mmCIF file of C-alpha atoms in Angstrom:
data_model
loop_
_atom_site.group_PDB
_atom_site.id
_atom_site.type_symbol
_atom_site.label_atom_id
_atom_site.label_comp_id
_atom_site.label_asym_id
_atom_site.label_seq_id
_atom_site.Cartn_x
_atom_site.Cartn_y
_atom_site.Cartn_z
ATOM 1 C CA GLY Z 20 -0.389 0.020 0.114
ATOM 2 C CA ILE Z 21 0.800 3.470 -0.124
ATOM 3 C CA GLN Z 22 3.286 4.875 2.418
ATOM 4 C CA VAL Z 23 3.571 8.536 3.563
ATOM 5 C CA GLU Z 24 6.280 10.229 5.757
ATOM 6 C CA GLN Z 25 6.239 13.295 7.238
ATOM 7 C CA SER Z 26 9.330 15.185 8.182
ATOM 8 C CA PRO Z 27 10.624 16.491 10.635
ATOM 9 C CA PRO Z 28 9.170 14.357 13.494
ATOM 10 C CA ASP Z 29 9.118 17.256 15.811
ATOM 11 C CA LEU Z 30 9.366 20.717 15.453
ATOM 12 C CA ILE Z 31 10.248 23.459 17.887
ATOM 13 C CA LEU Z 32 9.870 27.204 17.056
ATOM 14 C CA GLN Z 33 10.009 30.358 18.497
ATOM 15 C CA GLU Z 34 6.736 32.748 17.982
ATOM 16 C CA GLY Z 35 7.355 34.761 14.703
ATOM 17 C CA ALA Z 36 9.767 32.053 13.098
ATOM 18 C CA ASN Z 37 9.000 30.386 9.654
ATOM 19 C CA SER Z 38 8.884 26.418 9.108
ATOM 20 C CA THR Z 39 8.491 24.208 6.383
ATOM 21 C CA LEU Z 40 6.849 20.640 6.713
ATOM 22 C CA ARG Z 41 7.497 17.703 4.337
ATOM 23 C CA CYS Z 42 5.629 15.198 3.382
ATOM 24 C CA ASN Z 43 6.335 12.545 0.670
ATOM 25 C CA PHE Z 44 4.287 9.579 -0.749
ATOM 26 C CA SER Z 45 4.953 6.375 -2.649
ATOM 27 C CA ASP Z 46 2.380 6.440 -5.184
ATOM 28 C CA SER Z 47 0.351 8.404 -7.001
ATOM 29 C CA VAL Z 48 -2.735 9.780 -5.281
ATOM 30 C CA ASN Z 49 -5.669 11.364 -6.157
ATOM 31 C CA ASN Z 50 -6.229 13.333 -2.957
ATOM 32 C CA LEU Z 51 -3.709 14.819 -0.416
ATOM 33 C CA GLN Z 52 -4.757 16.799 2.641
ATOM 34 C CA TRP Z 53 -2.881 18.661 5.466
ATOM 35 C CA PHE Z 54 -4.557 18.970 8.715
ATOM 36 C CA HIS Z 55 -3.987 20.311 11.934
ATOM 37 C CA GLN Z 56 -4.885 18.638 15.071
ATOM 38 C CA ASN Z 57 -5.507 21.025 17.938
ATOM 39 C CA PRO Z 58 -4.749 19.949 21.444
ATOM 40 C CA TRP Z 59 -8.235 18.336 21.705
ATOM 41 C CA GLY Z 60 -7.637 16.432 19.118
ATOM 42 C CA GLN Z 61 -10.311 17.627 16.734
ATOM 43 C CA LEU Z 62 -8.624 17.636 13.257
ATOM 44 C CA ILE Z 63 -9.149 20.930 11.207
ATOM 45 C CA ASN Z 64 -8.803 20.998 7.276
ATOM 46 C CA LEU Z 65 -6.036 23.189 6.283
ATOM 47 C CA PHE Z 66 -5.692 22.316 2.733
ATOM 48 C CA TYR Z 67 -7.167 20.196 -0.066
ATOM 49 C CA ILE Z 68 -3.910 20.270 -2.526
ATOM 50 C CA PRO Z 69 -3.618 17.030 -4.629
ATOM 51 C CA SER Z 70 -1.641 19.155 -6.933
ATOM 52 C CA GLY Z 71 -0.399 22.732 -7.473
ATOM 53 C CA THR Z 72 -0.112 25.448 -4.510
ATOM 54 C CA LYS Z 73 -2.489 27.256 -2.204
ATOM 55 C CA GLN Z 74 -2.457 29.866 0.685
ATOM 56 C CA ASN Z 75 -4.519 30.777 2.983
ATOM 57 C CA GLY Z 76 -3.286 33.640 5.612
ATOM 58 C CA ARG Z 77 -0.076 32.833 7.120
ATOM 59 C CA LEU Z 78 -0.291 29.042 5.855
ATOM 60 C CA SER Z 79 0.480 27.722 2.124
ATOM 61 C CA ALA Z 80 0.912 24.621 0.585
ATOM 62 C CA THR Z 81 2.479 23.203 -2.676
ATOM 63 C CA THR Z 82 2.140 19.531 -3.904
ATOM 64 C CA VAL Z 83 4.288 18.502 -6.913
ATOM 65 C CA ALA Z 84 2.632 15.264 -7.877
ATOM 66 C CA THR Z 85 4.818 13.851 -10.082
ATOM 67 C CA GLU Z 86 7.675 14.035 -7.426
ATOM 68 C CA ARG Z 87 5.322 12.589 -4.824
ATOM 69 C CA TYR Z 88 5.741 15.339 -2.308
ATOM 70 C CA SER Z 89 3.784 18.304 -0.712
ATOM 71 C CA LEU Z 90 5.016 20.761 1.573
ATOM 72 C CA LEU Z 91 3.317 23.102 3.886
ATOM 73 C CA TYR Z 92 4.577 26.236 4.656
ATOM 74 C CA ILE Z 93 4.232 28.182 7.689
ATOM 75 C CA SER Z 94 4.814 31.949 8.196
ATOM 76 C CA SER Z 95 5.147 34.249 11.185
ATOM 77 C CA SER Z 96 4.006 31.515 13.647
ATOM 78 C CA GLN Z 97 2.101 32.014 16.882
ATOM 79 C CA THR Z 98 1.742 29.756 19.764
ATOM 80 C CA THR Z 99 -1.846 28.672 18.451
ATOM 81 C CA ASP Z 100 -0.157 26.889 15.142
ATOM 82 C CA SER Z 101 1.348 24.363 18.134
ATOM 83 C CA GLY Z 102 -0.116 20.702 17.366
ATOM 84 C CA VAL Z 103 0.269 17.933 15.019
ATOM 85 C CA TYR Z 104 0.035 18.352 11.626
ATOM 86 C CA PHE Z 105 -0.760 15.402 9.604
ATOM 87 C CA CYS Z 106 -0.375 14.961 6.086
ATOM 88 C CA ALA Z 107 -3.062 12.118 4.150
ATOM 89 C CA VAL Z 108 -3.226 10.764 1.160
ATOM 90 C CA ASP Z 109 -6.437 8.642 -0.270
ATOM 91 C CA ASN Z 110 -5.338 4.568 -0.708
ATOM 92 C CA GLN Z 111 -5.619 3.191 -4.523
ATOM 93 C CA ALA Z 112 -9.536 2.470 -4.185
ATOM 94 C CA GLY Z 113 -10.183 6.020 -3.021
ATOM 95 C CA THR Z 114 -11.798 4.442 0.016
ATOM 96 C CA ALA Z 115 -9.527 5.640 2.666
ATOM 97 C CA LEU Z 116 -7.041 8.296 3.893
ATOM 98 C CA ILE Z 117 -3.491 6.849 4.722
ATOM 99 C CA PHE Z 118 -2.085 9.149 7.455
ATOM 100 C CA GLY Z 119 1.342 9.825 8.211
ATOM 101 C CA LYS Z 120 2.619 10.137 11.398
ATOM 102 C CA GLY Z 121 2.332 13.650 11.775
ATOM 103 C CA THR Z 122 4.890 16.303 12.715
ATOM 104 C CA THR Z 123 4.204 17.912 15.933
ATOM 105 C CA LEU Z 124 4.721 21.719 16.292
ATOM 106 C CA SER Z 125 5.907 23.533 19.706
ATOM 107 C CA VAL Z 126 5.836 27.287 19.260
ATOM 108 C CA SER Z 127 6.783 28.989 22.044
ATOM 109 C CA SER Z 128 6.278 33.110 22.714
ATOM 110 C CA SER S 3 -23.302 24.388 5.051
ATOM 111 C CA GLN S 4 -22.380 20.648 6.246
ATOM 112 C CA THR S 5 -21.485 19.697 9.986
ATOM 113 C CA ILE S 6 -20.654 16.635 11.671
ATOM 114 C CA HIS S 7 -21.883 15.982 14.913
ATOM 115 C CA GLN S 8 -20.034 13.389 17.130
ATOM 116 C CA TRP S 9 -20.866 11.899 20.715
ATOM 117 C CA PRO S 10 -20.108 11.235 23.277
ATOM 118 C CA ALA S 11 -16.933 13.456 23.663
ATOM 119 C CA THR S 12 -15.012 11.175 26.262
ATOM 120 C CA LEU S 13 -16.283 7.990 27.523
ATOM 121 C CA VAL S 14 -15.041 5.491 30.106
ATOM 122 C CA GLN S 15 -15.978 1.949 30.440
ATOM 123 C CA PRO S 16 -15.311 -1.218 32.009
ATOM 124 C CA VAL S 17 -13.609 -4.227 29.930
ATOM 125 C CA GLY S 18 -16.318 -6.132 28.892
ATOM 126 C CA SER S 19 -18.927 -3.609 28.547
ATOM 127 C CA PRO S 20 -20.689 -2.914 25.268
ATOM 128 C CA LEU S 21 -20.310 0.590 22.995
ATOM 129 C CA SER S 22 -22.296 2.659 20.937
ATOM 130 C CA LEU S 23 -20.687 6.036 19.466
ATOM 131 C CA GLU S 24 -22.697 8.008 17.261
ATOM 132 C CA CYS S 25 -22.168 10.531 14.358
ATOM 133 C CA THR S 26 -24.589 12.528 12.331
ATOM 134 C CA VAL S 27 -23.969 14.298 9.312
ATOM 135 C CA GLU S 28 -26.446 17.662 8.500
ATOM 136 C CA GLY S 29 -26.438 19.675 5.495
ATOM 137 C CA THR S 30 -25.415 16.993 2.406
ATOM 138 C CA SER S 31 -27.585 13.669 1.211
ATOM 139 C CA ASN S 32 -25.600 10.539 0.791
ATOM 140 C CA PRO S 33 -22.650 11.107 1.789
ATOM 141 C CA ASN S 34 -19.702 8.672 2.326
ATOM 142 C CA LEU S 35 -19.167 8.090 6.037
ATOM 143 C CA TYR S 36 -16.131 6.757 7.864
ATOM 144 C CA TRP S 37 -14.819 5.336 11.369
ATOM 145 C CA TYR S 38 -10.977 6.217 12.046
ATOM 146 C CA ARG S 39 -8.952 5.344 15.114
ATOM 147 C CA GLN S 40 -5.971 6.930 16.448
ATOM 148 C CA ALA S 41 -4.187 5.126 19.212
ATOM 149 C CA ALA S 42 -2.348 6.674 22.168
ATOM 150 C CA GLY S 43 0.920 8.700 19.964
ATOM 151 C CA ARG S 44 0.058 7.108 16.224
ATOM 152 C CA GLY S 45 -1.747 8.126 12.886
ATOM 153 C CA LEU S 46 -4.793 7.358 12.331
ATOM 154 C CA GLN S 47 -6.401 4.110 10.513
ATOM 155 C CA LEU S 48 -9.488 3.575 9.124
ATOM 156 C CA LEU S 49 -11.424 1.101 10.649
ATOM 157 C CA PHE S 50 -15.236 1.397 8.535
ATOM 158 C CA TYR S 51 -16.702 3.157 5.567
ATOM 159 C CA SER S 52 -20.022 3.108 4.015
ATOM 160 C CA VAL S 53 -21.251 4.635 0.179
ATOM 161 C CA GLY S 54 -24.722 3.960 1.387
ATOM 162 C CA ILE S 55 -27.619 3.260 4.035
ATOM 163 C CA GLY S 56 -26.774 -0.561 4.770
ATOM 164 C CA GLN S 57 -23.583 -0.597 3.229
ATOM 165 C CA ILE S 58 -20.454 -0.964 5.448
ATOM 166 C CA SER S 59 -17.009 -2.110 4.574
ATOM 167 C CA SER S 60 -14.114 -3.456 7.431
ATOM 168 C CA GLU S 61 -10.744 -2.669 6.606
ATOM 169 C CA VAL S 62 -9.449 -4.091 9.522
ATOM 170 C CA PRO S 63 -10.604 -7.263 11.656
ATOM 171 C CA GLN S 64 -11.099 -6.075 15.009
ATOM 172 C CA ASN S 65 -13.745 -6.137 18.260
ATOM 173 C CA LEU S 66 -15.980 -3.320 16.765
ATOM 174 C CA SER S 67 -18.987 -3.023 14.101
ATOM 175 C CA ALA S 68 -20.620 -0.234 12.340
ATOM 176 C CA SER S 69 -23.973 0.331 11.006
ATOM 177 C CA ARG S 70 -25.630 3.219 8.974
ATOM 178 C CA PRO S 71 -29.264 3.045 9.984
ATOM 179 C CA GLN S 72 -29.844 6.137 8.243
ATOM 180 C CA ASP S 73 -28.454 8.187 5.317
ATOM 181 C CA ARG S 74 -26.616 10.454 7.508
ATOM 182 C CA GLN S 75 -26.138 8.399 10.631
ATOM 183 C CA PHE S 76 -22.982 6.174 11.495
ATOM 184 C CA ILE S 77 -22.868 4.128 14.813
ATOM 185 C CA LEU S 78 -19.323 2.416 15.962
ATOM 186 C CA SER S 79 -20.190 -0.343 18.380
ATOM 187 C CA SER S 80 -18.592 -3.340 20.330
ATOM 188 C CA LYS S 81 -20.605 -6.061 22.190
ATOM 189 C CA LYS S 82 -17.674 -6.473 24.577
ATOM 190 C CA LEU S 83 -14.946 -3.959 25.119
ATOM 191 C CA LEU S 84 -11.297 -4.736 25.418
ATOM 192 C CA LEU S 85 -8.339 -2.778 26.687
ATOM 193 C CA SER S 86 -6.832 -2.725 23.328
ATOM 194 C CA ASP S 87 -10.096 -0.881 22.139
ATOM 195 C CA SER S 88 -8.968 2.179 24.022
ATOM 196 C CA GLY S 89 -8.291 5.480 21.810
ATOM 197 C CA PHE S 90 -9.360 8.245 19.960
ATOM 198 C CA TYR S 91 -12.186 7.611 17.681
ATOM 199 C CA LEU S 92 -12.883 10.041 14.974
ATOM 200 C CA CYS S 93 -15.904 10.133 12.085
ATOM 201 C CA ALA S 94 -15.688 11.739 8.779
ATOM 202 C CA TRP S 95 -17.450 12.632 5.723
ATOM 203 C CA SER S 96 -16.863 13.090 2.298
ATOM 204 C CA VAL S 97 -18.780 13.904 -0.976
ATOM 205 C CA HIS S 98 -17.353 10.822 -2.590
ATOM 206 C CA LEU S 99 -14.721 8.596 -2.405
ATOM 207 C CA GLY S 100 -11.112 10.134 -2.532
ATOM 208 C CA THR S 101 -13.117 13.845 -2.173
ATOM 209 C CA GLU S 102 -11.904 16.135 0.504
ATOM 210 C CA ALA S 103 -12.596 14.388 3.829
ATOM 211 C CA PHE S 104 -14.063 16.316 7.274
ATOM 212 C CA PHE S 105 -13.806 15.083 10.532
ATOM 213 C CA GLY S 106 -16.088 15.345 13.946
ATOM 214 C CA GLN S 107 -14.645 16.307 16.922
ATOM 215 C CA GLY S 108 -13.908 12.630 18.439
ATOM 216 C CA THR S 109 -14.694 10.497 21.377
ATOM 217 C CA ARG S 110 -11.736 9.600 23.526
ATOM 218 C CA LEU S 111 -12.724 5.962 24.940
ATOM 219 C CA THR S 112 -10.536 4.816 27.855
ATOM 220 C CA VAL S 113 -11.695 0.999 28.451
ATOM 221 C CA VAL S 114 -10.510 -0.136 32.164
#
């Protein structure tokens, strides 16, 4: 099955710093999503981005489907950005999302 | 707009007791519905998905079952809980298979 690898596993930042999170996947996909899991466990949709580039405020994402990777950029980080960031891609049948192990981000003031 | 409701938020159950977690979606018809589980410190794993009423597919063998009695209702059940059933359970929906998925707030289950 498809493998999803995220890096780095942990990231510690000072408030105001920028960061780049990476997601590599082992096969072609039709769906790629980035999520932020907040301290209460809820998964917040950040981007639905099977290809191309999108921006939403301080966050942006780029997926290069032909090279099987996606990047999530966080600029001017804030303490509220802390949490776990997951990348997920669909399986071959499109019946499930395959999640990476996540990047745990800690932003301190 | 579409919303997804999941309850309860937390649950502590003794080993051997039954389980029923409920998920409902509002604002859409015939959604695809999913149950995922997140073990402590790990990523999410799909347990069940459903493309319509009464249609349930299981991704992994386990002590759990799912049912879809109504179009926008998805229920996760167990007849007898095991300690290994502890975890964070999330319900999700999408318009079609392979399209953007949206998650509920989750249920944190502790089996004691």
